[in-house]
């Protein structure tokens, strides 16, 4: 049996007619063969209604080959669950059941993940059955949805024996805004803004992925070389700001105040640099399909360069200080460990995956935009603990700083101002676009109808892959280590809930 | 220990100077929109058509009304308008005590300058805030959190985030109020001692913002909780939030129109060479 996949490069589009529609058994066996044989990862797996039929669409990524493998199948109300064969599918199948009521037969527990739709039987969000631990020494700690700090809502249930966490269950959905539904029938004047607000701290990664998606669906929308460089600047500034903030928060959680205080301020410097580009600290309006919302003029370059150098120096100093403290390292090491086998099994992505010895980074293995011409070497570590996740951030901070300075110095000249053509997407196409957001892999997939409008729009935020990894990291940990472990992942609630 | 001290020397003293000094807003910052309806073309609706949030309305007199409570400050309308009716100033103070004050038809700063006496009486010296995130994208939370860093340090101005609603004077809500957060928001509010004030932080809790119209959200909190302060922005800049909180407490008066530039310059001059940050509290 020959492999039948639609093969795309990131970002890429193809006519819908090229997407194979296989009988379910073949679809399943080919997918599992690719996951085992080619070490492919599940990027997205979702269902959609195509006329009266129900379709499953699977997107796999083969990192070593730099290819995306797409396949689909038509089913009727139910299919044989993939989860018992590959745990990467378990969250996706819960989503499919919740959104469409399609039953993945053999899935261990089809609990709702967002509490909004046909499959979900719950009255109120978070109200459902949970894993329970019985016994004299066992107790349960329930936290949220409203937490003690300034943080998004989510519900956490710890099953503990004494101080030790036996199992953590995470129940989300409180931030659900129905974004995927609002995007259907687009693109319209709201679409770009909805993308920017899927996950507020990753606005540039989202608007960049969205721009690539549309550019792959419309030939005359092609970004200039200057645009590519400016987008990279936006992405790396976003990464720097968030990584810096996280390092400060990690320092805070182990009571090392100096680095916490310094990083809290330096994070703001990077946000203010972004605001210098477009007026908004989160890069809203900076990237748009076909080009940029704002240009970077010489005055801005002259302002940013010394600013970047000074902040970079201060940041390196703050982080060197952090990593030189024995007390800090003692708290970081062997805390919240996710081993590499687990990471691969559950399909982790991004910094957390790289900290657990997974060699994956879209900038290296599925390069897009600027990274296509400028190879990026992914940072990775083996220990899978809080220390590794902190170290990856530190390494990436250094790499981002090293990329930004030369890019700002050598901005390609502005080309003749050709007006961006009006949007008119290719009809009956499927497109996939992925960017490495600061947390990890962000995937957007669109299917267009006869008029070139979005018939389907699927968003897979990096946090969608990684929330379960946080639960795994807490197994056997002291419950008092939860804040530290949680910060070392720093996952998004709104990105997951959409 | 020596390394920590050495690092401290390198990092320097970086505490923020707001509100003693006016914040320096980025060159391209889009703040309070100024409307000049005398320039508005009668049969033009370019701004309405381009606005992603439905914040602009054409009035029967031919002019427009821009509702800051719906505006996400993307600036598209200003670019679309060929007649220059809409301009976004760099002014950061955007908050209003009444919803209708967010409807802008001119270039004035004519908001109500004083908070309600009861708020001033109860919260004038210290403000304890419980924040609840009700949907939204997390950006408002991030820029509110920034006020705890040393660049803003709101604790020095006696503003503090508290963990329990029972300790809170006011509830600061962000997000368009997702239906999934409705119950949790109500319960949090009911847990607060009376009078429990409400601040709507960001465009989302005022009107739903960009998410308005989605079946999964409530289009803002107004139907459930009546805000005592409305702060538009997507997200509001930390300076906007800080200013709003101080004005809410009755601690910072909005400078009178036209007086703005002079006052900032005067303050800057007066404080040159002045090194005591505590002075800001006496003002």
XYZ file of C-alpha atoms in Angstrom:
781
model
C 0.000 0.000 0.000
C 1.628 3.206 -1.127
C 1.553 6.189 1.177
C -1.037 8.743 0.207
C -0.534 12.145 1.703
C -0.829 15.651 0.412
C 2.632 17.000 1.068
C 3.087 20.695 1.847
C 5.947 22.876 2.963
C 5.340 25.468 5.623
C 3.508 27.710 4.778
C 1.739 26.047 1.893
C -1.509 25.692 0.035
C -2.926 23.232 -2.476
C -6.205 22.705 -4.324
C -8.643 20.783 -2.183
C -8.881 18.168 -4.935
C -5.305 17.085 -4.163
C -6.177 16.224 -0.589
C -6.642 12.447 -0.431
C -9.925 11.215 1.055
C -9.177 7.704 2.245
C -11.370 4.960 3.635
C -11.064 5.243 7.410
C -9.043 2.044 7.968
C -6.456 3.093 5.435
C -6.410 6.653 6.800
C -5.767 5.293 10.266
C -3.088 2.774 9.367
C -1.199 5.243 7.172
C -1.281 7.905 9.859
C 0.002 5.534 12.526
C 2.671 4.205 10.166
C 3.918 7.746 9.551
C 3.936 8.508 13.273
C 5.903 5.374 14.088
C 7.993 5.025 10.935
C 8.762 8.660 10.068
C 8.531 9.961 13.625
C 5.871 12.385 12.450
C 4.084 14.541 15.017
C 0.397 15.411 15.126
C 0.082 19.106 14.314
C -3.685 19.217 13.980
C -6.534 16.732 13.904
C -10.066 18.001 13.524
C -13.465 17.302 12.058
C -15.618 19.452 9.848
C -18.901 19.172 8.007
C -18.529 19.056 4.241
C -22.049 19.306 2.904
C -23.854 16.424 4.534
C -20.681 14.441 5.112
C -18.391 14.552 8.135
C -14.709 14.679 7.445
C -11.649 14.165 9.582
C -8.546 16.089 8.639
C -5.121 15.176 9.942
C -1.962 17.257 9.631
C 1.320 15.582 10.561
C 4.761 17.164 10.642
C 7.849 15.237 9.696
C 10.538 17.419 11.222
C 13.614 15.807 9.717
C 12.192 16.037 6.182
C 10.697 19.494 6.736
C 7.380 18.302 5.347
C 3.737 18.520 6.372
C 1.646 15.434 5.610
C -2.091 15.947 5.134
C -4.745 13.325 4.842
C -8.497 13.059 5.336
C -11.310 10.585 5.667
C -15.099 10.624 5.569
C -16.883 9.102 8.514
C -20.392 8.756 9.893
C -20.848 9.762 13.502
C -18.025 7.675 14.927
C -14.550 6.355 14.250
C -12.018 4.145 15.939
C -10.009 6.265 18.359
C -6.321 6.814 17.697
C -5.586 7.557 21.336
C -4.928 3.974 22.510
C -2.234 3.736 19.802
C -0.831 7.250 20.124
C -1.456 9.541 23.094
C -0.771 12.606 20.923
C -4.365 12.370 19.730
C -6.151 12.380 23.063
C -6.824 16.105 23.446
C -7.736 16.462 19.742
C -10.261 13.644 19.978
C -11.855 15.177 23.056
C -12.186 18.390 21.067
C -13.744 16.571 18.086
C -16.291 14.901 20.354
C -17.097 18.154 22.075
C -17.434 20.233 18.915
C -19.231 17.760 16.666
C -20.507 14.927 18.814
C -18.493 12.516 16.666
C -17.548 9.554 18.835
C -13.937 8.370 18.854
C -14.668 4.779 19.917
C -12.201 3.459 22.465
C -11.034 6.856 23.767
C -10.428 6.465 27.510
C -12.402 9.500 28.697
C -14.172 11.989 26.436
C -14.440 14.883 28.822
C -15.195 18.342 27.438
C -12.184 20.609 27.043
C -14.011 23.938 26.576
C -17.559 23.290 27.815
C -19.257 24.607 24.737
C -21.145 22.335 22.332
C -22.923 19.156 21.280
C -20.829 16.484 22.965
C -20.562 18.282 26.269
C -23.187 17.301 28.823
C -22.060 19.632 31.546
C -24.277 22.463 32.729
C -21.543 24.701 34.062
C -17.915 24.911 33.001
C -15.677 22.773 35.159
C -18.606 20.760 36.503
C -17.902 17.165 35.517
C -16.400 13.965 36.825
C -12.751 14.088 37.859
C -10.187 11.467 38.670
C -10.492 10.668 42.368
C -8.003 9.154 44.731
C -9.424 7.204 47.650
C -7.778 6.287 50.929
C -7.075 7.659 54.356
C -4.051 9.778 53.433
C -5.483 10.946 50.132
C -6.937 14.410 49.770
C -8.005 16.701 46.987
C -7.037 20.314 46.372
C -9.224 22.288 43.979
C -8.017 25.654 42.673
C -9.714 28.156 40.392
C -11.189 29.174 38.023
C -10.457 32.528 39.688
C -6.877 32.414 40.955
C -5.153 34.433 43.644
C -3.101 36.598 41.296
C -3.647 38.588 38.152
C -3.925 35.623 35.861
C -6.384 34.025 33.497
C -8.971 31.540 34.764
C -8.620 27.760 34.809
C -9.547 24.965 37.189
C -6.925 22.663 38.695
C -7.597 19.514 40.716
C -4.732 17.969 42.605
C -5.082 14.463 43.981
C -2.544 14.382 46.784
C -1.099 11.990 49.264
C 0.192 14.236 51.999
C 2.236 16.909 50.292
C 2.844 14.824 47.223
C 0.803 15.266 44.063
C -0.347 11.944 42.751
C -2.210 13.371 39.826
C -3.149 16.816 38.529
C -6.138 17.368 36.316
C -6.577 20.619 34.413
C -10.012 21.776 33.291
C -10.169 24.794 31.001
C -12.637 26.577 28.738
C -13.346 29.693 30.822
C -11.729 31.967 28.245
C -13.691 30.527 25.331
C -14.788 33.288 22.956
C -15.766 31.271 19.884
C -13.003 32.684 17.690
C -12.882 29.823 15.170
C -16.592 30.234 14.496
C -16.234 34.009 14.092
C -13.493 33.509 11.515
C -15.651 31.406 9.229
C -16.890 33.175 6.090
C -13.900 35.522 6.376
C -11.504 37.034 5.666
C -13.264 40.221 6.684
C -12.311 43.391 8.495
C -12.363 41.634 11.851
C -10.249 38.605 10.959
C -6.783 40.040 11.489
C -7.802 41.566 14.830
C -9.307 38.296 15.983
C -6.046 36.568 15.136
C -4.093 39.137 17.133
C -6.288 38.554 20.152
C -6.406 34.744 20.134
C -3.566 34.877 22.594
C -2.575 38.398 23.569
C 1.068 37.750 24.398
C 1.688 36.082 21.005
C -0.007 38.661 18.770
C 2.903 38.918 16.330
C 3.261 35.145 15.973
C -0.454 34.933 15.229
C -0.638 37.859 12.824
C 2.503 36.544 11.121
C 1.066 33.058 10.703
C -2.163 34.557 9.430
C -0.301 36.749 6.940
C 1.595 33.702 5.650
C -1.636 31.758 5.376
C -3.272 34.381 3.185
C -0.098 34.931 1.191
C -0.010 31.227 0.349
C -3.636 31.462 -0.797
C -3.199 34.520 -2.989
C -0.287 34.763 -5.386
C -0.047 38.516 -5.786
C 0.218 39.005 -2.023
C 3.931 38.645 -1.687
C 5.927 40.196 1.093
C 9.115 42.021 0.184
C 12.487 41.129 1.599
C 12.253 44.151 3.879
C 8.920 42.922 5.171
C 10.436 39.525 5.966
C 13.163 41.137 8.050
C 10.738 43.422 9.854
C 8.488 40.488 10.693
C 11.424 38.623 12.151
C 12.206 41.673 14.282
C 8.628 41.693 15.565
C 8.686 37.965 16.357
C 12.020 38.018 18.130
C 11.109 41.098 20.173
C 7.959 39.276 21.235
C 10.006 36.230 22.170
C 12.503 38.342 24.103
C 9.801 40.142 26.062
C 8.036 36.943 27.064
C 11.156 34.927 27.832
C 12.488 37.797 29.934
C 9.217 38.041 31.836
C 9.250 34.297 32.448
C 12.810 34.337 33.740
C 11.827 37.043 36.194
C 8.791 35.064 37.275
C 10.880 31.916 37.743
C 13.317 33.890 39.879
C 10.375 35.179 41.897
C 9.035 31.677 42.478
C 12.323 30.595 44.040
C 12.501 33.850 46.029
C 15.490 35.302 44.192
C 14.369 38.902 44.107
C 17.165 40.697 42.233
C 16.641 38.911 38.898
C 12.905 39.125 39.355
C 13.070 42.907 39.760
C 15.477 43.398 36.853
C 13.628 41.134 34.434
C 10.281 42.714 35.281
C 11.626 46.027 34.069
C 13.650 44.701 31.109
C 10.629 42.849 29.768
C 8.959 46.245 29.562
C 11.884 47.593 27.551
C 11.289 45.006 24.837
C 7.553 45.706 24.852
C 8.276 49.409 24.574
C 10.587 48.712 21.634
C 7.680 46.969 19.925
C 5.511 49.971 20.779
C 8.122 52.152 19.119
C 7.508 50.203 15.893
C 3.712 50.345 15.885
C 2.453 52.221 18.939
C 1.215 49.080 20.687
C 3.286 47.137 23.216
C 1.986 43.820 21.919
C 2.612 44.551 18.254
C -1.046 44.960 17.324
C -1.348 46.219 13.776
C 2.319 45.685 12.999
C 2.045 42.694 10.669
C -0.672 42.392 8.063
C -1.221 40.122 5.060
C 0.961 41.223 2.157
C 3.197 43.507 4.150
C 3.539 45.514 7.318
C 1.204 47.986 8.976
C 4.142 50.246 9.812
C 7.580 50.788 8.365
C 10.777 51.033 10.373
C 12.429 54.336 9.534
C 16.023 55.410 10.213
C 15.057 57.356 13.306
C 13.581 54.209 14.841
C 16.650 52.154 13.963
C 18.865 54.812 15.537
C 16.732 54.713 18.671
C 16.391 50.932 18.894
C 20.020 49.896 18.370
C 21.588 51.435 21.495
C 18.434 50.625 23.463
C 18.673 46.993 22.433
C 22.364 46.832 23.266
C 21.874 48.329 26.711
C 18.875 46.140 27.551
C 20.653 43.073 26.222
C 23.622 43.757 28.447
C 21.451 44.273 31.509
C 19.456 41.168 30.736
C 22.541 38.979 30.318
C 23.820 40.293 33.619
C 20.517 39.542 35.386
C 20.423 36.012 33.998
C 24.072 35.219 34.650
C 23.405 36.235 38.230
C 20.415 33.903 38.394
C 22.261 30.899 37.006
C 25.265 31.485 39.277
C 23.249 31.024 42.470
C 23.492 27.573 44.012
C 20.206 28.085 45.845
C 18.397 28.846 42.585
C 19.905 25.878 40.771
C 19.002 23.603 43.642
C 15.348 24.587 43.282
C 15.391 24.403 39.457
C 17.122 21.062 39.024
C 15.072 17.868 39.111
C 11.864 19.815 39.638
C 8.890 19.098 37.391
C 10.678 16.684 35.109
C 9.094 15.458 31.893
C 11.327 12.805 30.319
C 11.957 12.730 26.597
C 9.871 9.605 26.027
C 6.817 11.164 27.627
C 7.423 14.383 25.704
C 7.416 12.492 22.400
C 4.432 10.332 23.376
C 2.127 13.175 24.294
C 3.303 15.398 21.429
C 4.778 18.326 23.327
C 5.941 21.373 21.372
C 8.078 24.460 21.768
C 10.408 25.400 24.612
C 8.995 22.696 26.870
C 9.605 20.017 24.227
C 13.106 21.291 23.475
C 13.862 21.155 27.193
C 12.874 17.471 27.104
C 15.345 16.593 24.336
C 12.897 16.988 21.443
C 14.743 18.477 18.515
C 11.980 20.584 17.105
C 11.727 24.233 16.284
C 9.802 25.419 13.257
C 12.462 28.041 12.582
C 14.963 25.216 12.018
C 12.920 22.341 10.646
C 10.005 24.013 8.862
C 11.530 27.419 8.165
C 9.272 30.256 7.044
C 9.810 33.857 6.026
C 13.169 35.247 7.057
C 14.344 31.954 8.587
C 14.288 30.270 5.174
C 17.320 32.252 4.060
C 18.892 32.471 7.490
C 19.220 29.030 9.065
C 18.466 28.943 12.764
C 19.979 26.368 15.047
C 17.495 25.232 17.661
C 18.538 25.206 21.305
C 17.715 22.071 23.204
C 18.445 20.405 26.512
C 18.019 16.944 27.927
C 16.987 17.060 31.548
C 13.319 18.058 31.018
C 13.101 19.866 34.375
C 12.486 23.484 35.360
C 16.207 24.083 34.956
C 16.123 22.898 31.332
C 13.115 25.043 30.517
C 14.842 28.059 32.063
C 18.059 27.275 30.212
C 16.284 27.036 26.838
C 14.828 30.477 27.444
C 18.258 31.848 28.309
C 19.773 30.337 25.156
C 16.948 31.655 23.002
C 17.287 35.113 24.525
C 20.940 35.137 23.476
C 20.083 33.916 19.991
C 17.297 36.459 19.516
C 19.531 39.314 20.628
C 22.202 38.126 18.201
C 19.682 38.073 15.339
C 18.125 41.475 15.994
C 21.165 43.714 15.933
C 22.497 42.812 12.469
C 18.955 42.759 11.088
C 18.291 46.306 12.271
C 21.644 47.477 10.965
C 21.099 45.975 7.538
C 17.451 46.501 6.757
C 16.918 45.902 3.038
C 15.953 49.151 1.289
C 12.297 49.995 1.027
C 10.916 49.102 -2.358
C 8.555 51.189 -4.428
C 5.348 51.462 -2.534
C 3.117 49.056 -4.395
C -0.359 49.108 -2.901
C -1.415 45.834 -1.325
C -3.898 44.184 -3.684
C -7.391 43.536 -2.340
C -7.898 40.141 -0.764
C -9.198 37.495 -3.124
C -8.196 34.034 -2.011
C -8.007 31.005 -4.247
C -11.274 29.094 -4.067
C -11.445 25.456 -2.958
C -7.970 25.345 -1.496
C -6.487 24.117 1.719
C -3.662 26.047 3.347
C -1.501 25.459 6.397
C 0.731 28.039 8.049
C 2.856 27.559 11.127
C 5.066 29.910 13.117
C 7.203 29.248 16.143
C 5.460 31.438 18.694
C 7.511 32.045 21.822
C 5.804 29.116 23.563
C 6.043 26.831 20.564
C 4.339 25.650 17.443
C 1.338 27.641 16.294
C -0.669 26.139 13.425
C -3.381 27.766 11.342
C -5.301 25.809 8.729
C -7.898 27.214 6.364
C -10.156 25.612 3.790
C -11.729 27.982 1.291
C -15.100 27.632 -0.435
C -16.068 28.401 -4.055
C -15.918 32.144 -3.395
C -12.525 31.998 -1.696
C -13.951 32.540 1.778
C -12.989 30.534 4.845
C -15.239 27.512 4.946
C -13.219 26.143 7.846
C -10.644 27.774 10.037
C -8.642 25.772 12.540
C -6.277 27.184 15.127
C -3.935 25.025 17.178
C -2.152 27.064 19.821
C 1.074 25.673 21.329
C -0.658 25.507 24.699
C -3.175 23.060 23.251
C -0.356 20.509 23.007
C 1.308 21.372 26.274
C -1.309 21.661 29.038
C -1.219 17.924 29.502
C 2.578 18.111 29.793
C 2.180 20.369 32.824
C -0.030 17.726 34.409
C 2.659 15.135 33.714
C 5.381 17.379 35.183
C 3.485 17.564 38.476
C 3.267 13.808 39.016
C 5.099 12.883 42.174
C 6.038 16.522 42.815
C 5.467 18.439 46.033
C 2.293 20.471 45.680
C 4.223 23.548 46.795
C 6.259 23.236 43.602
C 3.212 23.856 41.455
C 3.774 27.611 40.967
C 7.353 27.016 39.891
C 6.441 24.214 37.479
C 3.506 26.206 36.137
C 5.686 29.252 35.487
C 8.317 27.139 33.747
C 5.663 26.223 31.147
C 3.692 29.497 31.373
C 0.930 28.214 29.120
C -1.868 30.261 27.693
C -5.461 29.811 28.812
C -6.977 31.981 26.087
C -4.840 30.369 23.365
C -6.177 26.991 24.392
C -9.772 28.096 24.878
C -9.971 30.325 21.792
C 26.791 38.419 47.784
C 29.417 40.564 46.075
C 28.073 39.531 42.693
C 24.584 40.565 43.691
C 25.837 43.988 44.754
C 27.872 44.352 41.594
C 24.845 43.484 39.520
C 22.767 45.971 41.461
C 25.256 48.700 40.554
C 25.095 47.802 36.877
C 21.298 47.670 36.820
C 21.002 51.071 38.486
C 18.055 52.866 40.002
C 15.206 52.477 37.551
C 12.030 53.213 39.457
C 9.384 54.880 37.337
C 8.597 58.555 37.782
C 4.911 58.450 37.030
C 2.761 60.219 38.139
C 5.225 62.923 39.168
C 6.247 63.179 35.556
C 4.066 62.672 32.554
C 4.796 59.329 30.929
C 6.668 59.347 27.635
C 4.347 57.681 25.184
C 5.709 56.036 22.038
C 5.797 58.181 18.921
C 3.202 56.011 17.181
C 0.943 55.505 20.202
C -2.753 55.830 19.454
C -4.476 57.477 22.387
C -7.576 59.609 22.799
C -9.232 60.119 19.390
C -9.976 63.725 18.486
C -12.890 64.311 16.162
C -13.441 67.347 13.976
C -16.923 66.910 12.574
C -16.791 70.206 10.671
C -14.620 68.427 8.112
C -16.857 65.362 7.800
C -18.234 64.731 4.308
C -21.947 64.126 4.314
C -22.112 61.079 2.091
C -18.803 59.482 3.067
C -18.741 56.417 5.257
C -15.159 55.243 4.753
C -14.453 55.130 8.499
C -17.586 53.132 9.284
C -16.772 50.584 6.650
C -13.229 50.049 7.765
C -13.826 49.932 11.529
C -13.496 46.289 12.665
C -15.248 46.922 15.972
C -18.305 48.857 14.783
C -17.311 51.798 16.975
C -18.291 54.578 14.580
C -21.762 55.834 13.843
C -22.914 58.362 11.304
C -25.268 60.870 12.853
C -28.227 62.568 11.188
C -26.368 65.896 11.233
C -23.738 64.419 8.929
C -21.004 64.062 11.532
C -19.774 60.923 13.233
C -19.663 59.636 16.770
C -16.747 57.445 17.778
C -17.500 55.206 20.727
C -14.249 54.700 22.646
C -16.004 51.949 24.566
C -16.021 49.889 21.379
C -12.822 51.186 19.770
C -9.821 48.855 19.700
C -7.484 51.721 18.761
C -6.279 50.149 15.514
C -6.254 53.534 13.780
C -7.759 52.227 10.548
C -10.492 54.893 10.549
C -7.972 57.718 10.770
C -6.110 56.278 7.782
C -9.308 55.713 5.808
C -10.654 59.226 6.379
C -9.486 61.464 3.557
C -10.861 64.608 5.187
C -8.942 64.312 8.452
C -12.012 64.105 10.685
C -10.453 61.532 13.016
C -7.049 61.950 14.582
C -5.595 59.839 17.336
C -3.712 61.926 19.864
C -0.979 60.498 22.064
C -2.968 61.281 25.175
C -2.928 58.307 27.509
C -5.650 59.214 29.993
C -8.740 57.649 28.563
C -10.878 56.567 31.486
C -14.338 57.938 32.158
C -16.797 57.602 35.013
C -19.854 57.403 32.784
C -20.375 55.216 29.742
C -21.781 58.089 27.682
C -18.605 60.112 28.204
C -16.830 57.624 25.967
C -18.887 58.742 22.985
C -16.715 61.241 21.181
C -17.939 63.873 18.760
C -15.300 66.579 19.218
C -11.715 67.271 20.209
C -12.330 68.096 23.853
C -11.136 66.394 26.984
C -14.356 67.242 28.710
C -14.765 64.295 30.994
C -16.001 64.576 34.493
C -12.976 65.450 36.543
C -14.012 64.232 39.944
C -14.792 60.734 41.079
C -17.924 60.070 43.082
C -17.467 61.395 46.632
C -18.142 57.966 48.115
C -15.278 56.399 46.172
C -12.935 59.173 47.169
C -14.000 58.875 50.770
C -13.506 55.112 50.933
C -10.607 54.562 48.529
C -8.851 57.926 48.493
C -5.928 56.737 50.570
C -5.651 53.134 49.552
C -7.166 50.906 46.947
C -7.273 47.118 47.183
C -8.067 45.484 43.871
C -9.263 42.004 43.026
C -8.763 41.316 39.342
C -10.915 38.883 37.399
C -10.151 37.887 33.875
C -13.392 37.065 32.081
C -12.480 35.893 28.599
C -10.279 38.122 26.501
C -6.760 37.661 25.271
C -4.679 38.164 28.403
C -3.021 41.391 27.251
C -4.928 43.630 29.700
C -3.868 41.345 32.547
C -0.254 41.576 31.430
C -0.237 45.349 31.248
C -2.046 45.599 34.578
C 0.504 43.221 36.109
C 3.271 45.487 34.869
C 2.161 48.049 37.460
C 3.687 45.758 40.075
C 7.157 45.939 38.522
C 9.611 48.547 39.679
C 9.037 50.577 36.532
C 5.579 51.530 37.841
C 5.387 50.131 41.362
C 1.792 50.968 42.206
C 2.299 49.865 45.820
C 4.109 53.147 46.484
C 0.839 54.874 45.595
C -1.080 52.639 48.002
C -2.667 50.495 45.317
C -2.471 46.787 45.903
C -3.754 43.624 44.284
C -5.310 41.299 46.838
C -5.872 37.574 46.529
C -9.261 37.361 48.170
C -12.331 39.269 47.042
C -13.179 39.643 50.726
C -10.227 42.000 51.096
C -11.013 44.032 48.011
C -12.464 47.509 47.562
C -12.939 47.082 43.892
C -13.161 44.483 41.198
C -11.113 45.101 38.070
C -12.575 43.097 35.231
C -10.871 42.374 31.917
C -12.247 40.479 28.927
C -15.603 40.534 27.109
C -17.160 38.240 29.768
C -17.167 34.807 28.237
C -20.337 32.885 29.081
C -18.125 30.338 30.801
C -16.919 32.997 33.264
C -20.341 34.439 34.045
C -20.927 32.405 37.191
C -17.393 32.814 38.513
C -17.531 36.589 38.015
C -20.870 36.863 39.825
C -19.603 34.746 42.705
C -16.455 36.813 43.022
C -18.449 40.031 43.069
C -20.875 38.699 45.667
C -17.960 37.707 47.900
C -16.793 41.309 48.160
C -17.735 43.590 51.056
C -20.084 46.430 50.108
C -19.840 48.854 48.479
C -17.973 46.865 45.893
C -16.747 49.100 43.090
C -16.180 47.823 39.578
C -13.587 48.916 37.040
C -13.920 47.785 33.439
C -10.328 47.594 32.203
C -9.987 47.472 28.442
C -12.481 47.769 25.612
C -13.655 44.153 25.993
C -15.436 44.459 29.370
C -17.059 47.714 28.236
C -18.662 46.419 25.048
C -17.215 43.041 24.094
C -14.595 44.741 21.932
C -13.539 42.746 18.914
C -15.393 39.700 20.299
C -18.767 41.474 20.422
C -21.424 39.434 18.680
C -19.895 36.042 19.368
C -22.364 33.599 20.836
C -19.781 32.545 23.427
C -19.454 35.970 25.068
C -21.779 38.461 26.807
C -20.552 41.614 24.989
C -19.104 43.194 28.089
C -20.010 43.155 31.753
C -22.546 45.952 31.803
C -25.585 43.703 31.903
C -24.249 41.924 34.961
C -22.203 44.548 36.784
C -22.367 48.309 36.489
C -18.817 49.646 36.168
C -17.838 52.673 38.242
C -14.964 53.401 35.893
C -14.583 52.683 32.190
C -11.091 52.395 30.764
C -10.975 51.742 27.015
C -7.909 50.402 25.208
C -6.815 47.214 23.501
C -5.038 46.795 25.820
C -4.787 50.070 27.754
C -1.186 51.214 28.181
C 0.154 50.793 31.754
C 0.228 54.584 32.021
C -3.475 54.679 31.110
C -4.295 52.095 33.769
C -2.232 53.805 36.437
C -3.752 57.184 35.631
C -7.230 55.681 35.694
C -6.668 54.103 39.100
C -5.313 57.331 40.576
C -8.186 59.347 39.181
C -10.600 56.728 40.469
C -9.199 57.331 43.951
C -9.459 61.089 43.488
C -5.685 61.406 43.755
C -4.915 62.666 40.272
C -6.876 65.417 38.651
C -7.172 65.551 34.931
C -5.387 68.724 33.800
C -7.699 71.253 32.218
C -7.826 71.456 28.488
C -4.966 73.372 26.908
C -3.097 73.306 30.179
C -1.695 69.859 29.495
C 1.600 70.646 27.786
C 2.433 73.553 30.102
C 1.823 71.541 33.185
C 4.025 68.646 32.095
C 6.832 71.026 31.206
C 6.512 72.908 34.471
C 6.627 69.670 36.424
C 9.675 68.492 34.576
C 11.490 71.732 35.312
C 10.487 71.781 38.938
C 11.765 68.294 39.464
C 15.138 68.567 37.831
C 17.780 67.545 40.303
C 15.121 66.309 42.642
C 15.997 62.856 43.881
C 13.377 61.989 46.440
C 10.759 59.685 44.974
C 8.639 59.985 48.144
C 7.738 63.524 47.127
C 5.302 62.203 44.599
C 3.075 61.076 47.435
C 2.757 64.511 48.944
C 1.551 66.184 45.795
